[in-house]
């Protein structure tokens, strides 16, 4: 099928089946362009919780589809590629996390949304990079907190809030790879550019940033600011929407270490294609199933997050 035929087919099927297509900003441009909703992890969870569609096609990674299914157990949630996992979620196996929690009695457990349902079931409140600071600061200053699984995000939140949360040592293999040396070289090449970095990046890189924030926060800053040149240290899919909203501005991706590529792409996010999106909508395959008992435990900290981020 040609790209035009795929787009026509997807448009026909979503109408026929009352399906909503949701895409994360790290998807390829053609998937972002065809989606009904594009957003960061928080926006996708918020929109999934409110949709009246019968089918949700979540173009992102597995934990995003799982979060949507947990929030909407009666809906059919499909993902274009079941192999679209997440190294950060994988860095926190539920059994090991349960032992870590047992080693720190009396701690409130805050988990990043990039986790499996089993980890969410062990969690008191879920956060995303958009609301992590706000939610942590809603707890008393002396609250004992475990934060997992992203060490860099937890460390960053500790540094800006003066907290001393106990951190799980997990990381995203994409954000962890941004090269400090290459960023320094780009700063020399573009002395007027503002550096935008996601808090999943390592501390040494975050220290060089003018703005540290979630995917949505970086996009908002780039759009609202009077600045015209930006060095962007997050998955390069976000450049599509940044450029679309700001055609007159220049966005330069920060490259990863050990690579000749200029961009840093998440190989899991990029498994999704228009062909796979069409196929899963047509055949209603790749359905996310969550054990109902587990789902009941995992939904509480997600709903608490949605409540606390209002
Ligand atoms: P946000 O969508 O919260 O910015 O998180 C980035 C990410 O790595 C998603 O997998
Ligand atoms: Fe996971 Fe990192 Fe890919 Fe996001 S960018 S899905 S955190 S591996």
XYZ file of C-alpha atoms in Angstrom, residues 133-308:
176
model
C 8.186 18.087 41.068
C 4.689 19.298 41.902
C 3.608 15.938 43.325
C 6.797 15.412 45.363
C 6.354 18.903 46.834
C 2.772 18.095 47.833
C 4.220 15.750 50.470
C 5.579 17.188 53.737
C 9.246 18.164 53.606
C 10.215 15.351 56.012
C 8.224 12.624 54.195
C 10.427 9.597 53.595
C 10.145 8.820 49.892
C 11.375 6.124 47.538
C 11.548 7.365 43.950
C 11.928 4.999 41.028
C 12.914 3.919 38.545
C 14.677 6.854 36.839
C 17.758 7.829 38.858
C 18.453 10.975 36.833
C 14.937 12.344 37.219
C 14.916 11.494 40.942
C 18.322 13.108 41.431
C 17.173 16.217 39.590
C 13.990 16.465 41.699
C 16.097 16.036 44.866
C 18.386 18.856 43.720
C 15.615 21.357 42.998
C 13.393 20.547 45.969
C 16.036 19.922 48.655
C 14.553 16.460 49.256
C 16.550 13.376 49.975
C 14.449 10.732 48.270
C 15.893 7.226 48.133
C 16.512 6.524 44.453
C 16.208 3.367 42.411
C 19.138 3.135 40.010
C 17.350 2.865 36.661
C 17.825 4.820 33.452
C 16.564 5.380 29.935
C 19.131 4.185 27.415
C 18.256 7.074 25.079
C 18.400 10.045 27.456
C 21.423 8.659 29.271
C 23.390 8.641 26.003
C 23.385 12.367 25.185
C 26.947 13.534 24.779
C 28.117 16.335 27.065
C 31.168 16.927 24.831
C 29.054 17.237 21.679
C 26.662 19.586 23.473
C 29.586 21.796 24.567
C 30.801 21.887 20.948
C 27.287 22.824 19.726
C 27.078 25.594 22.339
C 30.271 27.076 20.828
C 28.889 26.704 17.332
C 25.528 28.292 18.251
C 26.384 30.705 21.086
C 22.904 32.270 21.114
C 20.995 28.966 21.325
C 19.057 27.933 24.431
C 19.674 24.396 25.652
C 16.518 22.368 26.339
C 16.999 19.083 28.226
C 14.748 16.347 29.540
C 15.376 15.445 33.214
C 15.977 11.799 32.248
C 19.363 13.046 30.921
C 22.436 12.658 33.122
C 23.169 15.327 35.735
C 26.290 16.574 33.908
C 24.203 17.373 30.836
C 21.269 18.818 32.773
C 23.711 21.278 34.408
C 24.403 22.761 30.953
C 20.712 23.290 30.161
C 18.836 26.589 30.232
C 15.516 24.778 30.531
C 14.946 21.342 32.066
C 11.512 19.841 31.591
C 9.220 17.176 30.282
C 8.639 16.802 26.576
C 5.569 19.040 26.852
C 7.382 21.653 28.973
C 10.239 21.884 26.447
C 7.778 22.227 23.576
C 5.860 24.946 25.436
C 9.047 26.849 26.231
C 10.250 26.685 22.622
C 6.867 27.955 21.418
C 6.302 30.708 23.995
C 9.846 32.047 24.200
C 11.124 34.900 22.058
C 14.362 32.930 21.471
C 14.848 31.550 17.977
C 17.550 28.859 18.271
C 17.450 25.765 20.474
C 19.703 22.798 21.183
C 17.372 19.947 22.072
C 18.438 17.078 24.368
C 15.511 14.709 24.285
C 14.315 12.076 21.818
C 14.435 13.769 18.430
C 10.780 12.959 17.558
C 9.823 16.100 19.480
C 11.550 18.240 16.838
C 8.675 17.457 14.456
C 6.089 19.281 16.574
C 8.562 21.977 17.670
C 9.316 22.798 14.048
C 5.665 22.537 12.999
C 4.550 25.026 15.653
C 7.555 27.295 15.124
C 8.511 27.194 11.440
C 10.644 30.344 11.770
C 12.778 28.954 14.625
C 15.765 26.600 14.457
C 15.915 23.350 16.447
C 19.184 21.432 16.565
C 19.197 17.930 18.079
C 21.956 17.126 20.575
C 23.684 13.920 19.391
C 24.321 10.787 21.407
C 27.765 9.513 22.427
C 29.465 6.744 20.441
C 27.562 7.457 17.258
C 27.922 9.390 14.073
C 24.174 10.125 14.079
C 23.070 13.681 14.749
C 19.788 12.551 16.303
C 19.045 10.378 19.296
C 16.037 8.169 18.593
C 14.338 5.626 20.844
C 14.484 2.346 18.940
C 11.374 1.136 20.800
C 9.272 4.175 19.926
C 10.418 3.913 16.302
C 9.162 0.341 15.922
C 5.726 1.821 15.216
C 4.973 2.593 11.581
C 1.928 3.678 9.569
C 1.687 0.107 8.168
C 1.559 -1.398 11.665
C -0.924 1.234 12.805
C -3.191 0.377 9.867
C -2.838 -3.379 10.496
C -3.650 -3.247 14.210
C -6.696 -1.056 13.572
C -7.876 -3.254 10.702
C -7.341 -6.622 12.448
C -7.824 -5.331 16.015
C -4.669 -7.203 16.927
C -1.954 -6.388 19.487
C -4.506 -5.875 22.201
C -3.159 -4.908 25.630
C -4.516 -7.208 28.327
C -3.921 -6.522 32.021
C -4.849 -8.999 34.736
C -7.955 -7.457 36.405
C -6.637 -7.986 39.957
C -3.328 -6.330 39.086
C -5.178 -3.585 37.255
C -7.242 -2.765 40.349
C -4.046 -2.292 42.361
C -2.249 -0.334 39.641
C -5.121 2.042 38.933
C -5.054 3.617 42.408
C -1.652 5.368 42.130
C -2.410 6.439 38.543
C -5.759 7.980 39.541
C -4.070 9.596 42.521
C -1.595 11.207 40.105
C -4.417 12.475 37.878
C -6.136 13.912 40.946
C -2.950 15.511 42.299
